[in-house]
PDB file of C-alpha atoms in Angstrom:
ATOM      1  CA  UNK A 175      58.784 136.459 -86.199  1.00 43.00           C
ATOM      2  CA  UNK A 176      62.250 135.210 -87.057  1.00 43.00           C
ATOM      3  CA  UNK A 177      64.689 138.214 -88.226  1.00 41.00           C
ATOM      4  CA  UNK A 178      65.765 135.894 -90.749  1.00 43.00           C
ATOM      5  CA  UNK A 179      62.322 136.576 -92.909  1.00 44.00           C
ATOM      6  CA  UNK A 180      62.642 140.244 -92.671  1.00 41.00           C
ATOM      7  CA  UNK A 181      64.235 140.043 -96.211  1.00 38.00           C
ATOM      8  CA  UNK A 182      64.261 137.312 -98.660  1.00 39.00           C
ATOM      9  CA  UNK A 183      67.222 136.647-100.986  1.00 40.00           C
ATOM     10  CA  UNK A 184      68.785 139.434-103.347  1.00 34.00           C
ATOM     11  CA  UNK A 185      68.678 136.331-106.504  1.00 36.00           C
ATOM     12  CA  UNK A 186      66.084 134.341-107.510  1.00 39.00           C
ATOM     13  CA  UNK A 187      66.265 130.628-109.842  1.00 38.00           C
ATOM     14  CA  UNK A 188      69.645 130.211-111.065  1.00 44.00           C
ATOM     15  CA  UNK A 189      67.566 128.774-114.236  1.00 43.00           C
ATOM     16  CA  UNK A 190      68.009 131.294-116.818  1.00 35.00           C
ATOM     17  CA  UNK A 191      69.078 135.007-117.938  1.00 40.00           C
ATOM     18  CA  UNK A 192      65.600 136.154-117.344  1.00 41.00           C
ATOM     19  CA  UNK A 193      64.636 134.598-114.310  1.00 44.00           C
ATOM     20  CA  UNK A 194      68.360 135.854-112.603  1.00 48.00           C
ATOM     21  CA  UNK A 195      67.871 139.598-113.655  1.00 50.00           C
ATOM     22  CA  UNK A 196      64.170 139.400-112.432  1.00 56.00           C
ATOM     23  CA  UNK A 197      66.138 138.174-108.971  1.00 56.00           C
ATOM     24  CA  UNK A 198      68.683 140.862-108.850  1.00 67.00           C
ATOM     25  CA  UNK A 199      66.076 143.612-109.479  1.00 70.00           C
ATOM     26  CA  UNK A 200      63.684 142.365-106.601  1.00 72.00           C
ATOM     27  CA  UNK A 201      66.460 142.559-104.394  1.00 74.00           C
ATOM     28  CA  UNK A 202      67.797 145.728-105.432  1.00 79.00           C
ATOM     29  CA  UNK A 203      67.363 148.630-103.435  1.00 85.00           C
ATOM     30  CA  UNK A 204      67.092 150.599-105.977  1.00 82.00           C
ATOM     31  CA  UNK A 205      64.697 153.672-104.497  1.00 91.00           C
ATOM     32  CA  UNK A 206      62.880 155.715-107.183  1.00 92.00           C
ATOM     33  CA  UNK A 207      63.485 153.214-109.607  1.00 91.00           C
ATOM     34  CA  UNK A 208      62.378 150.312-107.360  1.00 92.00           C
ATOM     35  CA  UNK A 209      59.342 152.598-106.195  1.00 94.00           C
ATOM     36  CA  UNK A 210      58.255 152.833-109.374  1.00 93.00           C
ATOM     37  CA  UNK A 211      58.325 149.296-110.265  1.00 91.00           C
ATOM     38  CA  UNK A 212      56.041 148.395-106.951  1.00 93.00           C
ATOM     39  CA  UNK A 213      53.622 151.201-108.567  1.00 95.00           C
ATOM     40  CA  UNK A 214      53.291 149.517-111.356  1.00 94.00           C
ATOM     41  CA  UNK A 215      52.911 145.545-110.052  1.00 92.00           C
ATOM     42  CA  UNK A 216      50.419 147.340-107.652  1.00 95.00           C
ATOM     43  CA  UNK A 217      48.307 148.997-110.739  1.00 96.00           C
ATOM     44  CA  UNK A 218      48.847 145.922-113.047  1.00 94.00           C
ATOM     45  CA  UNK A 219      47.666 143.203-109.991  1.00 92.00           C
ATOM     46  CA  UNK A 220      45.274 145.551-108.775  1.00 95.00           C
ATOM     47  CA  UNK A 221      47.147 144.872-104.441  1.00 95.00           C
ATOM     48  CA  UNK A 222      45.267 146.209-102.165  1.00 95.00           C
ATOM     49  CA  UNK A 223      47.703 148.060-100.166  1.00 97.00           C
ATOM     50  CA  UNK A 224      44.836 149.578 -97.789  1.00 96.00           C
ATOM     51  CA  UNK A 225      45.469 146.261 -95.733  1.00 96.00           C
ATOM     52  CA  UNK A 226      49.010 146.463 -95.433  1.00 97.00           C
ATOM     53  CA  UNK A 227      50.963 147.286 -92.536  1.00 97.00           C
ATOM     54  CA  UNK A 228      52.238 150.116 -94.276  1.00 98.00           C
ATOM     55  CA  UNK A 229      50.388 151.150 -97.195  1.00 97.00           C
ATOM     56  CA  UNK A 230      53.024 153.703 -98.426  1.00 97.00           C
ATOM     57  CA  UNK A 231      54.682 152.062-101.096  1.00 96.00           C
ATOM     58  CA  UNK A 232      57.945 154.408-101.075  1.00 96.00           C
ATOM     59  CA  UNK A 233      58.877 153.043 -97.994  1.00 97.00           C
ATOM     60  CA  UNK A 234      59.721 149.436 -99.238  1.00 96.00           C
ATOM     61  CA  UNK A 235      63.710 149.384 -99.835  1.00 95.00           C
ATOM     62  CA  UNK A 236      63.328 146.450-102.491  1.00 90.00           C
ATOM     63  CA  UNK A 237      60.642 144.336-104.197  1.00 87.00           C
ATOM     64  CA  UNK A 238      60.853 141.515-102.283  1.00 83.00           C
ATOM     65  CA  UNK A 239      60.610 143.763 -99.045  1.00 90.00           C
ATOM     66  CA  UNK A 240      56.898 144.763-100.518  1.00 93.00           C
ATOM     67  CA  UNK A 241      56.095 141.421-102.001  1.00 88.00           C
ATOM     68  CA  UNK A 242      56.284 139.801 -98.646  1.00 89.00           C
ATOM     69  CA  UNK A 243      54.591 142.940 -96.576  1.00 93.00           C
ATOM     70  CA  UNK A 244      52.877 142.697 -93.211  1.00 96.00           C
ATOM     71  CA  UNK A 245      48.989 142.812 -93.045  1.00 97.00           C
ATOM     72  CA  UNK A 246      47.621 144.869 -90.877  1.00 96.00           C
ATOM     73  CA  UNK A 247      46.452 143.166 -87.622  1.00 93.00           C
ATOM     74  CA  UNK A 248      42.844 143.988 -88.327  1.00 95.00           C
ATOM     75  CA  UNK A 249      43.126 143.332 -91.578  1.00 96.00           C
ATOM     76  CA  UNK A 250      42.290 139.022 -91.551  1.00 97.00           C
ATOM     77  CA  UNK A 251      39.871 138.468 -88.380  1.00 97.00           C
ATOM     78  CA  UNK A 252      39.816 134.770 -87.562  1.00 97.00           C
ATOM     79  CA  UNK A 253      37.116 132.500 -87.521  1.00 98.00           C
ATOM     80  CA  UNK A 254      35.091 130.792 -85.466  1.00 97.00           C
ATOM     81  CA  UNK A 255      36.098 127.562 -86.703  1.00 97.00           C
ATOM     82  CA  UNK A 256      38.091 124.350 -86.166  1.00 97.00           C
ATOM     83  CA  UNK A 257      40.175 124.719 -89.067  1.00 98.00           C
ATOM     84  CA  UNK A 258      40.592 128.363 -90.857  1.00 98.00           C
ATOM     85  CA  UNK A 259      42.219 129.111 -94.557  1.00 98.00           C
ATOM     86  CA  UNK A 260      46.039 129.273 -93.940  1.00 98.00           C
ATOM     87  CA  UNK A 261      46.288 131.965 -96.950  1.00 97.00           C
ATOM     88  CA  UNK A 262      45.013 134.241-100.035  1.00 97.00           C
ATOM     89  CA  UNK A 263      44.093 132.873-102.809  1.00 95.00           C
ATOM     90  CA  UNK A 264      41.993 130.738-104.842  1.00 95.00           C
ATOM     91  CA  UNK A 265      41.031 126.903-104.341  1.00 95.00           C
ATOM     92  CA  UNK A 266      42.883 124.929-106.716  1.00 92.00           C
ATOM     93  CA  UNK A 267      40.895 121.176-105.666  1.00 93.00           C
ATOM     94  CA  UNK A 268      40.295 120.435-102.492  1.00 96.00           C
ATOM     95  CA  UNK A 269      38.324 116.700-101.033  1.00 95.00           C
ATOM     96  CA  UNK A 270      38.802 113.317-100.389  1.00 96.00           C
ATOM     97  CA  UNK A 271      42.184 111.443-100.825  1.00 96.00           C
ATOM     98  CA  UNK A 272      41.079 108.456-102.716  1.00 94.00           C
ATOM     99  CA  UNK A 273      43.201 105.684-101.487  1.00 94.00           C
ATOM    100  CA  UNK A 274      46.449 107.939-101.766  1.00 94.00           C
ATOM    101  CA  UNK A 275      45.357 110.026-105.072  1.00 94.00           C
ATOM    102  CA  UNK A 276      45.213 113.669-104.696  1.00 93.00           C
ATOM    103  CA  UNK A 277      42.685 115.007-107.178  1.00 89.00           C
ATOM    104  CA  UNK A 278      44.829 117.867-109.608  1.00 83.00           C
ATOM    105  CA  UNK A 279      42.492 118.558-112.302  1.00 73.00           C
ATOM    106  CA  UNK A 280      40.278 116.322-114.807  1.00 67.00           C
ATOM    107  CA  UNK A 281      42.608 113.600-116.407  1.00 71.00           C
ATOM    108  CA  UNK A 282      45.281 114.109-113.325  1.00 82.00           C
ATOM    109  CA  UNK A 283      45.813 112.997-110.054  1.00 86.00           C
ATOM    110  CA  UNK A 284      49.072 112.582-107.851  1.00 88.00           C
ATOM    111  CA  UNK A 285      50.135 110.383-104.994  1.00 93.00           C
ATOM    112  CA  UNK A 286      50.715 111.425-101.708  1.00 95.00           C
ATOM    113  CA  UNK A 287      54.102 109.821-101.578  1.00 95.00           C
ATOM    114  CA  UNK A 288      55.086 111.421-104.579  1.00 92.00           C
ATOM    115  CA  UNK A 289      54.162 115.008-103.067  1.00 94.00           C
ATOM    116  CA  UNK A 290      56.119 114.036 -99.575  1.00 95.00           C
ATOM    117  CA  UNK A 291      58.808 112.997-101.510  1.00 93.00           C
ATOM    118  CA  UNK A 292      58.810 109.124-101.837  1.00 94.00           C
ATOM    119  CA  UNK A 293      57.897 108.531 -97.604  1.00 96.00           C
ATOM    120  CA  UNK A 294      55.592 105.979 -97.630  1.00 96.00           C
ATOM    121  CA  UNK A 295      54.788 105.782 -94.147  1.00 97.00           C
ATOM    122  CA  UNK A 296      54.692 109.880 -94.124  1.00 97.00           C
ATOM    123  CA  UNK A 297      51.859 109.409 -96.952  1.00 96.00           C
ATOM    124  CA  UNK A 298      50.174 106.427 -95.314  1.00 97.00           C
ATOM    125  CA  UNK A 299      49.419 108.767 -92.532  1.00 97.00           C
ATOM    126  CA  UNK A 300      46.665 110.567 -94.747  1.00 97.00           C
ATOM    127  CA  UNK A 301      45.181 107.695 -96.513  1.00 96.00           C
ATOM    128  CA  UNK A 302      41.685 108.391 -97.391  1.00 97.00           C
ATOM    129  CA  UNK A 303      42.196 111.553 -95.819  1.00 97.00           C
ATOM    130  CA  UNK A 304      41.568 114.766 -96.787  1.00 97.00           C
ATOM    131  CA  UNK A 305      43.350 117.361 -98.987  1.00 97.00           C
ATOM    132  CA  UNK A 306      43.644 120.840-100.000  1.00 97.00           C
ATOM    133  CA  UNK A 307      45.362 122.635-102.711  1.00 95.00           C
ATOM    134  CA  UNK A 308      45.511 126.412-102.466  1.00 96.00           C
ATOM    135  CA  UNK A 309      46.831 128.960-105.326  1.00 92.00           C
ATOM    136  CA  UNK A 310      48.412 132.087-104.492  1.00 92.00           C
ATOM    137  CA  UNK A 311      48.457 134.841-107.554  1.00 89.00           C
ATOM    138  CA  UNK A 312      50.901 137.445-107.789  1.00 86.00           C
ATOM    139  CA  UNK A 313      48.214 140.206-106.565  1.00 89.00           C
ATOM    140  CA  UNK A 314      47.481 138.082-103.049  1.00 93.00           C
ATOM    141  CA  UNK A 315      49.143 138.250-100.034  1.00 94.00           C
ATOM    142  CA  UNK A 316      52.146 136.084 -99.653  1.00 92.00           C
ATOM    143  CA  UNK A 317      52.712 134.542 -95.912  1.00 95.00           C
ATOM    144  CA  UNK A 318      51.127 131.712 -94.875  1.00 96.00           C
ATOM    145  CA  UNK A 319      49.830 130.859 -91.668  1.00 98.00           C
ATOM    146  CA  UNK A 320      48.609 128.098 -89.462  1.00 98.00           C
ATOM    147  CA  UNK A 321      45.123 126.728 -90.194  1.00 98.00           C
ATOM    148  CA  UNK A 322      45.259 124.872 -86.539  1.00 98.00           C
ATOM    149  CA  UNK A 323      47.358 124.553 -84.020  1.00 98.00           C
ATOM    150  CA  UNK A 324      50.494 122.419 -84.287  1.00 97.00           C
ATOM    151  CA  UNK A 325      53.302 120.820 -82.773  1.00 97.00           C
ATOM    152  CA  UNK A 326      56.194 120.685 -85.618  1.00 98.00           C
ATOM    153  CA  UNK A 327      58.106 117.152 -85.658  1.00 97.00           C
ATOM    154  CA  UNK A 328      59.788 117.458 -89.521  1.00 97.00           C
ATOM    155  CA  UNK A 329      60.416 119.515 -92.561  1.00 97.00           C
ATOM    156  CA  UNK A 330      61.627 117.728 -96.198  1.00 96.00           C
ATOM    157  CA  UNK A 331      63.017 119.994 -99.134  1.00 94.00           C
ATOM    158  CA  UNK A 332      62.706 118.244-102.218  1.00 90.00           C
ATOM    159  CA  UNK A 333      64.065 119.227-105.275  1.00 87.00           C
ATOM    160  CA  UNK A 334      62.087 119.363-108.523  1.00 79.00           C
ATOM    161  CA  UNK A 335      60.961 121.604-111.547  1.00 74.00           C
ATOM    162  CA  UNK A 336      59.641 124.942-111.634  1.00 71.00           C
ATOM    163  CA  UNK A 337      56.471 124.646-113.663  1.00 67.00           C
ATOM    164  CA  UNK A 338      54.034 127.429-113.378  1.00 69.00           C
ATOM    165  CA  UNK A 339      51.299 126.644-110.929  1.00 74.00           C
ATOM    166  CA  UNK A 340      48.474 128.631-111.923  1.00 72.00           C
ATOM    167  CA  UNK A 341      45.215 126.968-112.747  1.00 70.00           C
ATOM    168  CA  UNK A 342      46.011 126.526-116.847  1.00 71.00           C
ATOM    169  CA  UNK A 343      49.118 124.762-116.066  1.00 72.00           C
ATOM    170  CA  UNK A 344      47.660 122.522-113.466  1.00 69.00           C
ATOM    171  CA  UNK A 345      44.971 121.405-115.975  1.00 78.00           C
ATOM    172  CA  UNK A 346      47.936 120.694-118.541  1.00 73.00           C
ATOM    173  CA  UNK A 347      51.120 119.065-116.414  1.00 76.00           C
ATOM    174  CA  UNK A 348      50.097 115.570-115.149  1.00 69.00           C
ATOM    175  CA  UNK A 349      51.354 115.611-111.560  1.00 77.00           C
ATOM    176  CA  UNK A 350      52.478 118.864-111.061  1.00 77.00           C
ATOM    177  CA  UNK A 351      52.516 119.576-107.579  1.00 76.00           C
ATOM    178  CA  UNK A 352      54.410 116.349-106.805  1.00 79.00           C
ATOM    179  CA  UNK A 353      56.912 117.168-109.559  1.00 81.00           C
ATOM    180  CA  UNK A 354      57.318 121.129-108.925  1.00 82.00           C
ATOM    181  CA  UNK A 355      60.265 121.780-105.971  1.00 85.00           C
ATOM    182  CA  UNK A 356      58.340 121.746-102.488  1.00 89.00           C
ATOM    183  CA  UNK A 357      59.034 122.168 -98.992  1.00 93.00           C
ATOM    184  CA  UNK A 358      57.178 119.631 -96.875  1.00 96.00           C
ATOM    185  CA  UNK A 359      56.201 120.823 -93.462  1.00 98.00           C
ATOM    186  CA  UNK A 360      54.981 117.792 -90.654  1.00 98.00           C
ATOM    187  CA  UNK A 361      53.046 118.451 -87.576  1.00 98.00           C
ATOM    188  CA  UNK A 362      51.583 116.908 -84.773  1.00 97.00           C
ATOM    189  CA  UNK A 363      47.928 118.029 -83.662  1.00 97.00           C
ATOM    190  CA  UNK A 364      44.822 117.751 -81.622  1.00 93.00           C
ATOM    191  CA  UNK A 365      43.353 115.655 -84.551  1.00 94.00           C
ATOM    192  CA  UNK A 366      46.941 113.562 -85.535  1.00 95.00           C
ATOM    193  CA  UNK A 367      49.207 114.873 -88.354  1.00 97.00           C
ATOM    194  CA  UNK A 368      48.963 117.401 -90.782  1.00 97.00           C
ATOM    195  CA  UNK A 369      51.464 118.227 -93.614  1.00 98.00           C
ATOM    196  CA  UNK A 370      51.560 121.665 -94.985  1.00 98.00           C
ATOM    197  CA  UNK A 371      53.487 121.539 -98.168  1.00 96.00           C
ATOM    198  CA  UNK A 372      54.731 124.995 -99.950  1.00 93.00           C
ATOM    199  CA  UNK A 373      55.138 124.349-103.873  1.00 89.00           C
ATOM    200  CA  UNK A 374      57.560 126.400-105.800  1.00 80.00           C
ATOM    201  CA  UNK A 375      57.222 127.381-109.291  1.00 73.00           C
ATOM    202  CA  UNK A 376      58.287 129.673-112.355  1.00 69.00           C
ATOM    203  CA  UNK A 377      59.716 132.779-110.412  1.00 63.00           C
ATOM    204  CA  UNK A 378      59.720 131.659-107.235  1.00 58.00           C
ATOM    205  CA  UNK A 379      63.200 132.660-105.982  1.00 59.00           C
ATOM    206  CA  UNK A 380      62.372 131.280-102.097  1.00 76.00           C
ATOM    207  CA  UNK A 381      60.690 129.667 -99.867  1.00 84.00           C
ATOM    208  CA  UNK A 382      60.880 130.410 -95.685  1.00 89.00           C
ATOM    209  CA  UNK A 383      59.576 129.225 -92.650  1.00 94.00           C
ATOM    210  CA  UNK A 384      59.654 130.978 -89.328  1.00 95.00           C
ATOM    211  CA  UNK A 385      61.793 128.254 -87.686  1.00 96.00           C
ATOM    212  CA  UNK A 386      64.438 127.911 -90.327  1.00 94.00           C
ATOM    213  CA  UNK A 387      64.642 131.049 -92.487  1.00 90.00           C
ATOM    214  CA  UNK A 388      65.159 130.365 -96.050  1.00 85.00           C
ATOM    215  CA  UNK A 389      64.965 126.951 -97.326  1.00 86.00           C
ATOM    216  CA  UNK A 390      65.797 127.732-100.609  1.00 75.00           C
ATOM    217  CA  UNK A 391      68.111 128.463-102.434  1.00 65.00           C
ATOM    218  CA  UNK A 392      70.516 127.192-101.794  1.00 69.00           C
ATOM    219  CA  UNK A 393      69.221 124.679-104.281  1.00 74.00           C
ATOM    220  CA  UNK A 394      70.238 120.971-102.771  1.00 76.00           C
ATOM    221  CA  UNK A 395      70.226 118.198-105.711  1.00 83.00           C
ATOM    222  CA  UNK A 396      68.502 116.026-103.340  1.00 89.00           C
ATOM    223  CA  UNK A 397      66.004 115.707-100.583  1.00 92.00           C
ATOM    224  CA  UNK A 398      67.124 117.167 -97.556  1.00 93.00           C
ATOM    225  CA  UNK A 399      65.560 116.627 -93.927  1.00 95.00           C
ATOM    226  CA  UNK A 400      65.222 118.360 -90.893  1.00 96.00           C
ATOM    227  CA  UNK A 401      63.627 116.911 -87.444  1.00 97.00           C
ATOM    228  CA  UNK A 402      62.360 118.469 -84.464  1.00 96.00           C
ATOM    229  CA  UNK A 403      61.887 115.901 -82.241  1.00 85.00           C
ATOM    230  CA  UNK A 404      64.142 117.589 -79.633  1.00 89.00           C
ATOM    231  CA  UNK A 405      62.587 121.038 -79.973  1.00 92.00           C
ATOM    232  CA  UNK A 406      59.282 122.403 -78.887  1.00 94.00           C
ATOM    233  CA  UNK A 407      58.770 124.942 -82.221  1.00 97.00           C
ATOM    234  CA  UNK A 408      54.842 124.916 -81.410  1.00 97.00           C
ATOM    235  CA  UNK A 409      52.260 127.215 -84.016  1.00 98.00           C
ATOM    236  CA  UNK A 410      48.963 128.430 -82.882  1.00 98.00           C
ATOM    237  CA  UNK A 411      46.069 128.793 -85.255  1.00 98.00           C
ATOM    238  CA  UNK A 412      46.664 131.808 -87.446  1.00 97.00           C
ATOM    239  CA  UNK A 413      50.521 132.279 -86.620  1.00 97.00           C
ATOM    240  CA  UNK A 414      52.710 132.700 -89.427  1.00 97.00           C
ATOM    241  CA  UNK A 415      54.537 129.497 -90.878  1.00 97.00           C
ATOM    242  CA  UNK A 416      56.371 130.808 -93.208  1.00 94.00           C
ATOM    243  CA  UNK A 417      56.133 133.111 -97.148  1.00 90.00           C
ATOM    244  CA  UNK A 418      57.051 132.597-100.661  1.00 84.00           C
ATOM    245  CA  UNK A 419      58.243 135.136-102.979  1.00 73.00           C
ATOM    246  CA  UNK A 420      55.593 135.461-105.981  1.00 65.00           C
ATOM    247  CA  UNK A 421      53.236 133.272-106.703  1.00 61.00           C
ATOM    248  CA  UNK A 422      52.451 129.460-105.942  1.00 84.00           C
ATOM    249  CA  UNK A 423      50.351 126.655-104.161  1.00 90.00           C
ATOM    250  CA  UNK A 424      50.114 125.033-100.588  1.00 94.00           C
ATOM    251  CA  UNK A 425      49.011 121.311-100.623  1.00 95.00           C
ATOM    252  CA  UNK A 426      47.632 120.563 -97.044  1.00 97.00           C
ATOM    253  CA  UNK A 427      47.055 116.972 -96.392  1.00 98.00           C
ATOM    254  CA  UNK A 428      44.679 115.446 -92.963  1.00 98.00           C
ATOM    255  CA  UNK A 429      44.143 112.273 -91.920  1.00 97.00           C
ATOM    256  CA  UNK A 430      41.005 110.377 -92.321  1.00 96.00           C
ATOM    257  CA  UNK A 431      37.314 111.192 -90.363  1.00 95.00           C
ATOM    258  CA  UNK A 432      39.385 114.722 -89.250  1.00 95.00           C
ATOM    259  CA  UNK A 433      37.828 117.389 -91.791  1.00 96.00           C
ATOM    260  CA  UNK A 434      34.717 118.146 -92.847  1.00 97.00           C
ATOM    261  CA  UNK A 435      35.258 121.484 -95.061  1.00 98.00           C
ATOM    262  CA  UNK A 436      33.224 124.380 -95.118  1.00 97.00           C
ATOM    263  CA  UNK A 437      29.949 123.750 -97.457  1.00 96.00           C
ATOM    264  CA  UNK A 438      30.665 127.209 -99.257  1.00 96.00           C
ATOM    265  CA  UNK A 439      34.064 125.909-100.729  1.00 97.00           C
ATOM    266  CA  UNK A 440      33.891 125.113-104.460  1.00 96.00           C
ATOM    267  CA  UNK A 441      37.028 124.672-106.865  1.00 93.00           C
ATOM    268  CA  UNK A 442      38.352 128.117-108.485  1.00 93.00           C
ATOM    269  CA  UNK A 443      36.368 130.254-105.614  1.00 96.00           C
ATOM    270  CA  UNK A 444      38.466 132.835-103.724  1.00 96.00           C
ATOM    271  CA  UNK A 445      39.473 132.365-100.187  1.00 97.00           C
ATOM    272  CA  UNK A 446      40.859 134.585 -97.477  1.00 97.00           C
ATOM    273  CA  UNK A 447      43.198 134.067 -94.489  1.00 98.00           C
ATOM    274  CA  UNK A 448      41.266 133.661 -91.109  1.00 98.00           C
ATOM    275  CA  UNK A 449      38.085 132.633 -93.052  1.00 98.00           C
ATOM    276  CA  UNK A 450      36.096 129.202 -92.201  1.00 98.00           C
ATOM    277  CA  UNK A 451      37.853 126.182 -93.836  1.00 98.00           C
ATOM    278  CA  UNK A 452      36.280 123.527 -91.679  1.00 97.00           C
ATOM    279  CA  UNK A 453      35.551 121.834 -88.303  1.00 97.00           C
ATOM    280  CA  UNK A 454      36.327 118.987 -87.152  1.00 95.00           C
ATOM    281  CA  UNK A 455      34.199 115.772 -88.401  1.00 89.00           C
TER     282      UNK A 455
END
């Protein structure tokens, strides 16, 4: 893994008094006073730290060094399966693209242009395809990984908002995962593309990948694009891609007859890195 993700950024959102001082103490390395603030996040979220590399909370420097902590190796087997669950969390939606209309929540959907930022023949790619929207809580772990193997070809920052993501919002903010600042992640498979797109919202002071480091900030006031055409940056099944600092949602789109999810799925359920997502149709 890239030395660049051994520490995320000492700031978070440059939106607001709150949302800086809640930066500068995640980056701190503050020692009694920062291991008492992990104490607490770890009593108040209920983490497990029995799965994490290093369970002893007093030896995390800063905030950000335990909100983005190793798992043990043992800790997510993987399955048996075409396809496995690229992080903790919960499922948001997952299904059918109809046309190019993600499913949100009852009353909203969103295009897949929107969410790739305005590439139409990016989104055309995954019409009536398949998608997946998975959210990460402050209490889960926070890297995400590969749910197949991949060949990357492109990544797209695109600015936006920074609505909360959590499952009350998403029933409330018509299109919010397509208006929310994202990091769009392209890559060639066995099966044709795949997009693995990492949302950011309230609190979210970064987002990395194991390629580039951190994406974000600095904050770009337009969409930025990186290829990798040249390059042979190539992800096995249950590698890391990349992390986000607190909580949010990755929207994973597939191309059409590629997916069939697994039958235990259902919206709101909880899902687990290196578990069964699907197999290939």
């Amino acid at each position: 893994m890239s030395d660049r993700l051994a520490v995320l950024p000492q700031y978070l959102l440059p939106k607001g008094a709150l949302t800086n001082f809640a930066g500068r103490v995640a980056g701190a390395k503050g020692g009694a006073m920062t291991t008492r603030l992990i104490r607490w996040f770890v009593g108040r979220y209920d983490v497990n730290m029995d799965e994490a590399l290093d369970p002893n909370i007093a030896n995390y420097p800063s905030f950000n060094e335990f909100f983005t902590r190793a798992l043990r190796p043992d800790a997510r087997p993987l399955a048996a399966a075409d396809y496995i669950c690229p992080v903790d969390g919960r499922i948001s939606q997952f299904g059918a693209i109809e046309d190019d209309q993600i499913f949100q929540a009852k009353g909203h959907q969103f295009s897949t242009t929107a969410l790739v930022g305005g590439d139409k023949a990016l989104a055309a790619q995954f019409q009536h395809g398949s998608f997946a929207n998975l959210y990460l809580s402050p209490r889960d772990y926070h890297r995400i990984h590969m749910p197949c193997d991949g060949k990357l070809t492109r990544m797209i920052y695109i600015p936006g908002e920074l609505f909360s993501v959590n499952p009350t919002t998403a029933r409330g903010i018509p299109g919010l995962f397509a208006r929310n600042e994202r990091v769009v992640c392209v890559f060639d498979t066995a099966r044709g593309p795949f997009v693995m797109t990492l949302v950011g919202a309230t609190i979210v002071g970064s987002m990395a990948t194991v390629w580039h480091g951190v994406v974000n900030p600095p904050r770009a006031p337009q969409i930025c694009e990186w290829t990798y055409a040249d390059k042979n940056i190539v992800l096995k099944k249950g590698e890391e891609l990349g992390r986000f600092l607190l909580g949010s949602t990755v929207v994973m789109l597939f191309p059409k007859d590629t997916l069939s999810f697994n039958k235990d799925w259902q919206p709101a359920g909880p899902v687990r890195l290196g578990e069964m997502m699907g197999n290939f149709k």
